[in-house]
CSV table of C-alpha atoms in Angstrom, one decimal:
chain,number,residue,atom,x,y,z
A,1080,MET,CA,22.5,12.0,9.1
A,1081,PRO,CA,21.8,13.8,6.2
A,1082,VAL,CA,23.2,17.6,6.7
A,1083,GLY,CA,20.6,19.7,8.3
A,1084,LYS,CA,19.1,17.4,9.4
A,1085,VAL,CA,18.7,18.8,13.7
A,1086,HIS,CA,17.8,15.8,15.8
A,1087,LEU,CA,14.3,16.5,17.8
A,1088,THR,CA,13.1,16.1,20.5
A,1089,LEU,CA,9.7,14.5,21.5
A,1090,ALA,CA,8.3,18.2,22.9
A,1091,LYS,CA,9.1,19.3,18.6
A,1092,ILE,CA,7.4,16.2,17.0
A,1093,LEU,CA,4.5,16.4,19.0
A,1094,GLN,CA,4.3,20.3,17.7
A,1095,MET,CA,4.6,19.7,14.2
A,1096,ASN,CA,2.4,17.2,14.0
A,1097,LEU,CA,-0.4,19.1,15.8
A,1098,GLY,CA,-1.8,20.2,12.6
A,1099,PHE,CA,-3.2,16.5,11.8
A,1100,LEU,CA,-5.5,17.1,14.7
A,1101,GLY,CA,-6.7,19.8,13.7
A,1102,LEU,CA,-6.7,17.7,9.6
A,1103,GLN,CA,-8.1,14.1,11.3
A,1104,PHE,CA,-11.1,15.8,12.9
A,1105,SER,CA,-12.4,17.0,9.9
A,1106,PHE,CA,-11.8,13.0,8.2
A,1107,GLY,CA,-13.9,12.4,12.0
A,1108,LEU,CA,-17.0,14.9,11.2
A,1109,GLN,CA,-16.9,13.4,8.3
A,1110,GLN,CA,-16.1,9.5,8.6
A,1111,SER,CA,-18.9,10.1,11.5
A,1112,ASN,CA,-21.5,13.0,10.4
A,1113,MET,CA,-21.7,12.2,6.5
A,1114,GLY,CA,-23.8,9.5,6.1
A,1115,PRO,CA,-25.9,10.6,8.4
A,1116,ILE,CA,-26.0,13.9,7.2
A,1117,TYR,CA,-27.4,12.0,3.7
A,1118,SER,CA,-30.0,9.9,4.4
A,1119,TYR,CA,-31.3,13.3,6.8
A,1120,LEU,CA,-32.0,14.8,3.1
A,1121,GLY,CA,-33.1,11.9,1.4
A,1122,ALA,CA,-30.3,9.7,-0.1
A,1123,ASP,CA,-31.1,6.0,-0.8
A,1124,GLU,CA,-28.8,3.7,0.9
A,1125,GLY,CA,-28.3,1.6,-2.2
A,1126,SER,CA,-26.5,5.2,-3.7
A,1127,MET,CA,-25.4,6.0,-0.8
A,1128,PRO,CA,-21.5,5.1,-2.2
A,1129,LEU,CA,-22.0,7.6,-5.3
A,1130,LEU,CA,-22.3,10.6,-2.8
A,1131,TRP,CA,-18.6,9.3,-1.2
A,1132,LEU,CA,-17.6,9.7,-4.8
A,1133,ALA,CA,-15.7,13.3,-3.5
A,1134,GLY,CA,-13.0,12.0,-1.4
A,1135,PRO,CA,-11.7,9.5,-4.2
A,1136,MET,CA,-11.9,11.9,-6.7
A,1137,THR,CA,-10.5,15.0,-5.6
A,1138,GLY,CA,-7.4,12.8,-3.9
A,1139,LEU,CA,-7.1,10.9,-7.3
A,1140,ILE,CA,-6.4,14.2,-8.8
A,1141,VAL,CA,-5.3,16.6,-6.1
A,1142,GLN,CA,-2.5,15.0,-4.6
A,1143,PRO,CA,-0.4,13.8,-6.7
A,1144,LEU,CA,-0.1,17.2,-8.7
A,1145,ILE,CA,-0.2,18.7,-5.4
A,1146,GLY,CA,2.9,16.5,-4.0
A,1147,SER,CA,5.0,16.9,-7.2
A,1148,MET,CA,4.4,20.4,-7.3
A,1149,SER,CA,5.5,20.9,-3.6
A,1150,ASP,CA,9.0,19.4,-4.7
A,1151,ARG,CA,9.6,22.4,-6.8
A,1152,THR,CA,8.4,24.9,-4.5
A,1153,ARG,CA,10.3,28.1,-3.6
A,1154,SER,CA,8.8,30.3,-1.5
A,1155,ARG,CA,9.6,32.3,1.5
A,1156,LEU,CA,7.2,30.2,3.5
A,1157,GLY,CA,9.1,27.2,3.1
A,1158,ARG,CA,8.0,24.4,0.5
A,1159,ARG,CA,5.3,22.7,2.1
A,1160,THR,CA,4.2,25.3,4.2
A,1161,PRO,CA,1.7,27.1,1.3
A,1162,TYR,CA,-0.1,24.3,0.8
A,1163,PHE,CA,-1.4,23.9,4.8
A,1164,LEU,CA,-2.1,26.8,4.7
A,1165,VAL,CA,-4.5,27.0,1.4
A,1166,GLY,CA,-6.1,24.3,2.3
A,1167,ALA,CA,-6.2,24.5,6.0
A,1168,ILE,CA,-8.4,28.3,4.9
A,1169,LEU,CA,-11.0,26.0,2.9
A,1170,CYS,CA,-11.2,23.0,4.8
A,1171,SER,CA,-12.3,25.2,7.4
A,1172,LEU,CA,-14.7,27.3,5.2
A,1173,CYS,CA,-16.4,24.2,4.1
A,1174,LEU,CA,-16.3,22.8,8.3
A,1175,LEU,CA,-18.8,26.2,8.6
A,1176,ALA,CA,-20.9,25.3,5.5
A,1177,MET,CA,-21.8,22.4,5.2
A,1178,PRO,CA,-24.4,21.0,8.1
A,1179,TYR,CA,-26.5,24.4,6.8
A,1180,SER,CA,-26.5,22.4,3.6
A,1181,ARG,CA,-30.9,22.6,2.5
A,1182,THR,CA,-30.4,19.9,0.5
A,1183,LEU,CA,-28.6,16.6,-1.6
A,1184,TRP,CA,-26.7,17.6,-3.9
A,1185,MET,CA,-25.0,21.5,-2.0
A,1186,ALA,CA,-24.4,18.4,0.5
A,1187,ALA,CA,-22.3,17.0,-1.6
A,1188,SER,CA,-20.4,19.4,-3.2
A,1189,LEU,CA,-19.4,20.6,-0.1
A,1190,LEU,CA,-18.3,17.5,0.9
A,1191,TRP,CA,-16.0,17.9,-3.6
A,1192,VAL,CA,-14.7,20.9,-1.8
A,1193,LEU,CA,-14.0,20.1,2.1
A,1194,ASP,CA,-12.2,16.6,0.3
A,1195,ALA,CA,-9.8,19.0,-1.4
A,1196,ALA,CA,-8.8,20.9,0.4
A,1197,ASN,CA,-7.8,18.5,3.1
A,1198,ASN,CA,-5.8,16.3,-0.1
A,1199,VAL,CA,-3.9,20.3,-1.2
A,1200,THR,CA,-2.8,19.5,2.9
A,1201,MET,CA,-2.8,16.1,3.4
A,1202,GLU,CA,0.7,14.7,1.6
A,1203,PRO,CA,2.2,18.1,2.0
A,1204,TYR,CA,2.3,17.2,5.8
A,1205,ARG,CA,3.0,13.9,5.3
A,1206,ALA,CA,6.6,14.7,3.0
A,1207,TYR,CA,7.1,17.9,5.6
A,1208,VAL,CA,7.9,15.0,8.5
A,1209,SER,CA,9.4,13.1,6.4
A,1210,ASP,CA,11.9,16.3,5.1
A,1211,ARG,CA,12.2,17.2,8.9
A,1212,LEU,CA,13.5,14.0,10.3
A,1213,ASP,CA,16.4,12.0,10.2
A,1214,PRO,CA,15.4,8.5,9.4
A,1215,THR,CA,15.7,6.7,12.9
A,1216,GLN,CA,13.6,9.2,14.5
A,1217,ARG,CA,10.2,8.5,11.5
A,1218,PRO,CA,9.3,6.1,12.7
A,1219,LEU,CA,8.7,7.9,16.3
A,1220,GLY,CA,6.9,11.3,13.7
A,1221,PHE,CA,4.8,9.1,11.8
A,1222,LEU,CA,3.5,6.9,13.9
A,1223,THR,CA,3.2,10.7,15.9
A,1224,GLN,CA,0.6,11.4,13.0
A,1225,SER,CA,-1.3,8.2,14.1
A,1226,GLY,CA,-1.2,8.7,17.4
A,1227,PHE,CA,-3.2,12.1,16.5
A,1228,THR,CA,-5.1,10.8,13.8
A,1229,GLY,CA,-6.5,8.3,16.8
A,1230,LEU,CA,-7.3,11.5,19.1
A,1231,ALA,CA,-9.1,13.6,16.6
A,1232,GLN,CA,-11.1,11.4,15.6
A,1233,THR,CA,-12.0,10.0,19.1
A,1234,LEU,CA,-12.3,14.1,19.9
A,1235,SER,CA,-14.7,14.4,16.8
A,1236,TYR,CA,-16.8,11.6,16.7
A,1237,LEU,CA,-17.6,12.0,20.6
A,1238,ALA,CA,-17.9,15.7,20.0
A,1239,PRO,CA,-22.2,14.8,19.3
A,1240,SER,CA,-22.8,13.2,21.9
A,1241,LEU,CA,-20.9,15.2,24.7
A,1242,LEU,CA,-22.9,17.9,23.6
A,1243,VAL,CA,-25.1,16.0,24.6
A,1244,TRP,CA,-24.2,15.3,27.9
A,1245,TRP,CA,-23.9,19.2,28.6
A,1246,GLY,CA,-27.3,19.9,27.9
A,1247,VAL,CA,-27.7,20.1,24.0
A,1248,ASN,CA,-30.9,18.4,23.3
A,1249,LYS,CA,-30.1,15.4,21.0
A,1250,ASP,CA,-33.7,16.0,18.7
A,1251,THR,CA,-33.4,19.9,18.3
A,1252,LEU,CA,-33.4,19.4,14.9
A,1253,ASP,CA,-33.6,22.5,12.0
A,1254,SER,CA,-35.8,22.5,9.2
A,1255,ASN,CA,-33.9,19.8,7.2
A,1256,GLY,CA,-33.6,17.1,9.6
A,1257,ILE,CA,-30.2,17.9,10.7
A,1258,PRO,CA,-29.3,18.0,14.2
A,1259,GLU,CA,-27.9,20.8,16.1
A,1260,ILE,CA,-25.6,19.0,17.9
A,1261,THR,CA,-24.1,17.8,14.1
A,1262,ARG,CA,-23.8,22.1,13.7
A,1263,ILE,CA,-21.9,23.1,16.5
A,1264,SER,CA,-19.8,20.1,16.6
A,1265,PHE,CA,-18.7,21.4,12.9
A,1266,LEU,CA,-18.4,24.7,14.0
A,1267,ILE,CA,-15.7,23.2,16.5
A,1268,GLY,CA,-12.9,21.1,13.2
A,1269,ALA,CA,-13.7,24.6,11.8
A,1270,VAL,CA,-11.4,26.4,14.5
A,1271,LEU,CA,-9.0,23.7,14.6
A,1272,SER,CA,-8.5,23.1,11.6
A,1273,ILE,CA,-7.0,26.6,11.3
A,1274,ALA,CA,-5.6,26.8,14.9
A,1275,THR,CA,-3.1,23.5,14.6
A,1276,ILE,CA,-1.7,24.0,11.5
A,1277,LEU,CA,-0.5,27.3,12.6
A,1278,TRP,CA,0.6,26.2,15.5
A,1279,SER,CA,3.1,23.7,13.3
A,1280,VAL,CA,4.3,25.4,11.0
A,1281,TRP,CA,5.1,28.5,13.7
A,1282,ARG,CA,6.4,26.4,16.5
A,1283,VAL,CA,9.4,24.2,13.7
A,1284,PRO,CA,9.1,26.4,10.8
A,1285,GLU,CA,10.6,23.6,7.7
A,1286,LEU,CA,14.3,23.4,7.2
A,1287,PRO,CA,15.8,26.1,4.8
A,1288,LEU,CA,17.0,24.2,0.8
A,1289,THR,CA,20.3,23.4,0.8
A,1290,PRO,CA,22.3,25.3,-1.9
A,1291,GLU,CA,22.1,22.6,-3.8
A,1292,GLU,CA,18.8,22.0,-3.4
A,1293,ASP,CA,18.4,25.9,-4.4
A,1294,ALA,CA,19.5,26.1,-7.5
A,1295,ALA,CA,18.2,23.0,-9.0
A,1296,MET,CA,14.6,24.6,-8.7
A,1297,ALA,CA,16.2,27.6,-10.1
A,1298,ALA,CA,17.6,25.7,-13.5
A,1299,ASP,CA,13.7,23.7,-13.5
A,1300,PRO,CA,11.4,25.9,-12.3
A,1301,LEU,CA,8.0,25.3,-11.1
A,1302,SER,CA,5.5,25.1,-13.6
A,1303,LEU,CA,2.7,23.3,-15.3
A,1304,ARG,CA,4.8,21.2,-18.1
A,1305,SER,CA,7.6,20.1,-15.2
A,1306,THR,CA,4.7,18.9,-12.5
A,1307,ILE,CA,3.8,16.8,-14.9
A,1308,ALA,CA,6.4,14.9,-15.7
A,1309,GLY,CA,8.3,15.0,-12.4
A,1310,LEU,CA,4.7,12.9,-11.9
A,1311,ALA,CA,5.2,11.2,-14.8
A,1312,SER,CA,9.0,10.0,-14.5
A,1313,ALA,CA,8.5,9.6,-10.4
A,1314,ILE,CA,5.2,6.3,-11.7
A,1315,ARG,CA,8.0,5.0,-14.6
A,1316,ASP,CA,10.8,4.8,-11.7
A,1317,MET,CA,8.5,3.5,-8.9
A,1318,PRO,CA,10.4,1.3,-6.5
A,1319,ARG,CA,9.4,-1.9,-5.9
A,1320,PRO,CA,8.9,-2.2,-2.7
A,1321,MET,CA,5.9,0.6,-3.4
A,1322,ARG,CA,4.0,-1.5,-6.2
A,1323,GLN,CA,3.9,-4.3,-3.7
A,1324,LEU,CA,2.2,-2.3,-1.2
A,1325,ALA,CA,-0.5,-0.9,-3.7
A,1326,ILE,CA,-2.0,-4.6,-3.6
A,1327,ALA,CA,-2.7,-4.5,0.3
A,1328,MET,CA,-3.8,-0.5,0.0
A,1329,LEU,CA,-6.4,-1.8,-2.3
A,1330,PHE,CA,-8.0,-3.9,-0.2
A,1331,GLN,CA,-7.3,-2.4,3.5
A,1332,TRP,CA,-9.0,1.3,1.9
A,1333,PHE,CA,-12.0,-1.1,0.3
A,1334,GLY,CA,-12.0,-2.6,3.3
A,1335,MET,CA,-11.8,1.1,5.6
A,1336,PHE,CA,-14.4,2.1,2.8
A,1337,CYS,CA,-17.1,-0.1,3.1
A,1338,TYR,CA,-17.1,0.0,7.4
A,1339,TRP,CA,-17.4,4.2,7.7
A,1340,GLN,CA,-20.3,4.6,4.7
A,1341,TYR,CA,-22.8,1.7,6.1
A,1342,VAL,CA,-21.4,1.5,10.4
A,1343,VAL,CA,-24.3,3.7,11.1
A,1344,LEU,CA,-27.2,2.7,9.2
A,1345,ALA,CA,-25.7,-1.5,9.9
A,1346,LEU,CA,-25.9,-0.2,13.7
A,1347,ALA,CA,-29.6,0.5,13.5
A,1348,ARG,CA,-30.4,-2.1,12.1
A,1349,GLY,CA,-28.3,-4.7,14.5
A,1350,VAL,CA,-28.5,-2.3,17.9
A,1351,PHE,CA,-32.0,-0.7,17.4
A,1352,HIS,CA,-33.5,-3.0,14.6
A,1353,THR,CA,-34.7,0.4,12.4
A,1354,ALA,CA,-33.3,1.4,9.0
A,1355,ASP,CA,-35.7,4.6,9.0
A,1356,PRO,CA,-34.0,8.3,8.7
A,1357,ALA,CA,-36.5,10.1,10.5
A,1358,SER,CA,-37.0,7.6,13.5
A,1359,VAL,CA,-34.7,8.1,17.3
A,1360,GLY,CA,-33.8,4.7,16.8
A,1361,PHE,CA,-31.4,6.0,13.9
A,1362,ARG,CA,-30.4,9.1,15.2
A,1363,ASP,CA,-29.1,7.1,18.6
A,1364,ALA,CA,-27.3,4.6,15.8
A,1365,GLY,CA,-25.7,7.6,15.5
A,1366,LEU,CA,-25.2,9.0,18.8
A,1367,LEU,CA,-23.7,5.3,19.5
A,1368,ASN,CA,-21.5,5.6,16.6
A,1369,GLY,CA,-20.4,8.7,17.8
A,1370,GLN,CA,-19.1,6.8,21.5
A,1371,LEU,CA,-18.6,3.3,19.3
A,1372,GLY,CA,-15.9,6.2,17.3
A,1373,ALA,CA,-14.4,7.6,19.3
A,1374,PHE,CA,-13.6,4.4,21.6
A,1375,TYR,CA,-11.5,3.1,18.7
A,1376,ASN,CA,-9.8,6.0,17.7
A,1377,ALA,CA,-8.7,6.1,21.7
A,1378,VAL,CA,-7.5,3.3,20.9
A,1379,THR,CA,-6.3,4.1,17.8
A,1380,CYS,CA,-3.6,6.7,19.6
A,1381,VAL,CA,-2.8,4.4,22.6
A,1382,SER,CA,-1.6,2.2,20.2
A,1383,ALA,CA,-0.2,4.1,18.0
A,1384,PHE,CA,2.4,5.7,20.7
A,1385,ALA,CA,3.0,1.7,21.2
A,1386,MET,CA,3.6,0.4,18.2
A,1387,VAL,CA,6.5,2.4,18.0
A,1388,PRO,CA,9.3,0.3,19.6
A,1389,PHE,CA,8.1,-2.4,18.3
A,1390,ALA,CA,7.9,-1.7,14.2
A,1391,ARG,CA,11.6,0.3,15.7
A,1392,ARG,CA,12.8,-3.8,16.5
A,1393,PHE,CA,10.7,-5.3,13.8
A,1394,GLY,CA,9.6,-2.9,11.2
A,1395,ALA,CA,6.7,-1.8,10.2
A,1396,LYS,CA,5.6,-4.5,7.6
A,1397,PRO,CA,4.4,-7.5,10.3
A,1398,ILE,CA,3.1,-4.6,12.8
A,1399,HIS,CA,0.6,-4.3,10.2
A,1400,ALA,CA,0.1,-7.3,8.9
A,1401,VAL,CA,-0.6,-8.1,12.0
A,1402,ALA,CA,-3.2,-5.0,12.8
A,1403,MET,CA,-4.7,-5.7,9.8
A,1404,VAL,CA,-6.3,-8.9,11.3
A,1405,ALA,CA,-7.1,-7.5,14.2
A,1406,SER,CA,-9.1,-5.2,11.9
A,1407,GLY,CA,-10.8,-7.3,9.5
A,1408,LEU,CA,-12.0,-10.0,12.1
A,1409,ALA,CA,-13.8,-6.5,14.4
A,1410,MET,CA,-15.6,-5.9,10.9
A,1411,LEU,CA,-16.4,-9.1,11.1
A,1412,THR,CA,-18.2,-9.6,14.6
A,1413,ILE,CA,-19.2,-6.0,14.4
A,1414,SER,CA,-21.5,-7.1,11.6
A,1415,SER,CA,-23.0,-10.2,13.1
A,1416,THR,CA,-23.6,-8.9,16.9
A,1417,GLY,CA,-26.2,-6.3,18.6
A,1418,SER,CA,-24.5,-6.9,21.5
A,1419,ILE,CA,-23.1,-3.4,22.6
A,1420,PRO,CA,-20.4,-4.9,24.7
A,1421,LEU,CA,-19.2,-6.9,22.5
A,1422,LEU,CA,-18.9,-3.9,19.8
A,1423,VAL,CA,-16.6,-2.2,22.1
A,1424,VAL,CA,-15.1,-5.7,22.1
A,1425,ALA,CA,-14.7,-4.9,18.6
A,1426,MET,CA,-13.6,-1.3,18.6
A,1427,ILE,CA,-10.5,-2.5,20.1
A,1428,GLY,CA,-9.9,-4.5,16.6
A,1429,ILE,CA,-10.6,-1.3,14.9
A,1430,GLY,CA,-8.9,1.0,16.5
A,1431,ILE,CA,-5.7,-1.3,16.4
A,1432,GLY,CA,-5.7,-0.9,12.4
A,1433,TRP,CA,-6.6,2.2,11.5
A,1434,GLY,CA,-3.6,3.5,13.7
A,1435,SER,CA,-1.4,1.4,11.6
A,1436,LEU,CA,-3.5,2.1,9.1
A,1437,MET,CA,-2.4,5.5,9.8
A,1438,GLY,CA,1.8,5.2,10.0
A,1439,ASN,CA,3.0,1.6,9.5
A,1440,PRO,CA,2.7,2.3,5.4
A,1441,TYR,CA,4.1,5.3,5.3
A,1442,LEU,CA,7.1,4.3,7.3
A,1443,MET,CA,7.3,1.1,5.2
A,1444,LEU,CA,7.0,4.4,1.8
A,1445,ALA,CA,9.2,6.3,3.6
A,1446,ASN,CA,12.5,4.1,3.6
A,1447,ALA,CA,11.4,2.8,-0.5
A,1448,ILE,CA,11.5,6.8,-2.0
A,1449,PRO,CA,14.4,8.7,-3.1
A,1450,PRO,CA,14.4,12.0,-0.2
A,1451,GLU,CA,14.3,14.9,-3.2
A,1452,ARG,CA,11.0,13.0,-4.8
A,1453,THR,CA,9.2,12.5,-1.3
A,1454,GLY,CA,6.2,15.3,-2.2
A,1455,VAL,CA,5.6,13.5,-5.7
A,1456,TYR,CA,5.8,9.9,-4.1
A,1457,MET,CA,3.5,10.8,-1.4
A,1458,GLY,CA,1.1,12.4,-4.0
A,1459,ILE,CA,0.9,9.0,-5.8
A,1460,PHE,CA,0.7,7.3,-2.5
A,1461,ASN,CA,-2.7,8.2,-2.1
A,1462,MET,CA,-3.5,7.0,-5.4
A,1463,PHE,CA,-3.4,3.6,-4.2
A,1464,ILE,CA,-6.6,4.7,-0.8
A,1465,VAL,CA,-7.8,6.4,-3.5
A,1466,ILE,CA,-8.9,4.0,-6.5
A,1467,PRO,CA,-9.2,0.9,-4.1
A,1468,MET,CA,-12.3,3.9,-2.4
A,1469,MET,CA,-13.7,4.1,-6.6
A,1470,ILE,CA,-14.2,0.4,-7.2
A,1471,GLU,CA,-15.8,-0.2,-4.0
A,1472,ILE,CA,-18.0,3.0,-5.1
A,1473,LEU,CA,-18.8,1.4,-8.2
A,1474,PHE,CA,-18.8,-1.9,-6.2
A,1475,VAL,CA,-21.1,-1.3,-3.7
A,1476,TRP,CA,-23.2,0.1,-5.7
A,1477,LEU,CA,-23.8,-2.2,-8.0
A,1478,ALA,CA,-23.7,-5.5,-6.0
A,1479,TYR,CA,-25.4,-3.8,-2.9
A,1480,HIS,CA,-29.0,-5.4,-3.6
A,1481,PRO,CA,-28.4,-8.4,-5.7
A,1482,LEU,CA,-25.6,-9.7,-4.6
A,1483,LEU,CA,-25.3,-8.2,-0.6
A,1484,GLY,CA,-29.4,-8.5,-0.2
A,1485,GLY,CA,-29.6,-4.6,0.7
A,1486,ASP,CA,-28.1,-5.7,3.8
A,1487,PRO,CA,-25.6,-2.9,5.9
A,1488,ARG,CA,-24.4,-5.6,7.4
A,1489,HIS,CA,-22.7,-7.5,5.0
A,1490,VAL,CA,-20.9,-4.6,3.4
A,1491,LEU,CA,-19.7,-4.8,6.7
A,1492,MET,CA,-18.8,-8.4,6.1
A,1493,LEU,CA,-17.4,-7.3,2.6
A,1494,GLY,CA,-15.0,-5.0,4.6
A,1495,GLY,CA,-13.6,-7.4,6.6
A,1496,ALA,CA,-12.4,-10.1,4.3
A,1497,MET,CA,-11.1,-7.0,2.3
A,1498,MET,CA,-9.0,-6.6,5.6
A,1499,LEU,CA,-7.9,-9.6,6.4
A,1500,ALA,CA,-7.0,-10.6,2.5
A,1501,ALA,CA,-5.2,-6.6,3.6
A,1502,ALA,CA,-2.9,-8.3,6.4
A,1503,VAL,CA,-1.5,-11.4,3.9
A,1504,ALA,CA,-0.6,-8.6,0.4
A,1505,THR,CA,1.4,-6.9,3.2
A,1506,TRP,CA,3.3,-9.9,4.6
A,1507,LEU,CA,4.7,-10.3,0.8
A,1508,VAL,CA,6.2,-7.1,1.2
A,1509,ARG,CA,9.9,-7.0,-0.1
A,1510,THR,CA,11.0,-3.6,2.1
A,1511,PRO,CA,14.4,-2.4,2.0
A,1512,THR,CA,16.8,-3.1,4.6
A,1513,ALA,CA,17.6,0.5,5.2
A,1514,PRO,CA,15.8,4.0,4.5
A,1515,VAL,CA,16.8,5.0,0.7
A,1516,GLY,CA,19.8,7.6,0.9
A,1517,ALA,CA,20.2,6.5,4.6
A,1518,ALA,CA,23.7,5.9,5.3
A,1519,VAL,CA,25.0,2.7,5.3
A,1520,ALA,CA,27.8,1.5,8.7
């Protein structure tokens, strides 16, 4: 066991990952509400992918740089914590402002800032978990993050429906057509974003630097030049399993972005037979997506914890491959049915896939990279998420009418095919037999 890493109790591991609940509540609000918000403000279906460029573009730029910087940061709060706090504050402010957007460009601009804030927090948070846990506890640590992702997004997807059940009128709109239940949901997200991060860093602070680590950082202090140099050398020296994971990530994140962008539109067509954003049926499709999304994220929460013993026994790779098959078949089902009971069944596959996607690839990565470069490699790994998203955005924008027939259900069919391809690519990854840097008996 690495020096300084104490075996943590389950309660401590849960508390150190609580910040992920606030972070993923924010992502859940984006996934379930940005498509409808854009539609309320007059966005064209075919151009919708371009309005989602904020996430991949900010992730491509911000996360690798922040990851590299957090490896070399010396502060009273630690290496990673300053980034959590700055990101959480910015995220909360943007969540407060988003549902008050008066124009399409205002909503899109806020999403850019919101995604940048989330990206400032995300990879240092994953590196913090890897820093804090010894290799035997990493499966529990990363899959606990998946569990909190499922719980947070269950709550975020279900928030508008809960508000309706508690008496808020679903048809109360502001002058821009944005429902009151959306505004309240974003307010809840703003509070959770900052509160949960503060709890995690207070209850489970970072480990102090070892004298050797501190001396190495003092000899080569943080600067723009050292950050870029560290990023460039990390890309050059990237471990082989990480390069192979890039192919699987290409397919799976292309598929998930297809799902998030077009699932509400597909439900509106398939279940409520409407494409009019001003119709009651369209708003009902948004509520149905929230309920279905809450269910699949509840499945994510349960399945993530259920995967822990299997990941320890069989490794993360086969578990993840099976999960990608489940999510691919689910997307194909959603695209071809208007039956709500069948949609509920399909959500089980989406939940299993999402639970695995948010944990197992990071477990595979953490066991293949040198511990002292965890932050930069976690940041670079995010490039394998955002580049597929950018490819998907450009492809769907160009192909929506000529190749996909202007039908959002066809986009979900494409997403399902991509998830099945991700299963094959995952199976071909060669993972190390022991974590890099771990003692071998």
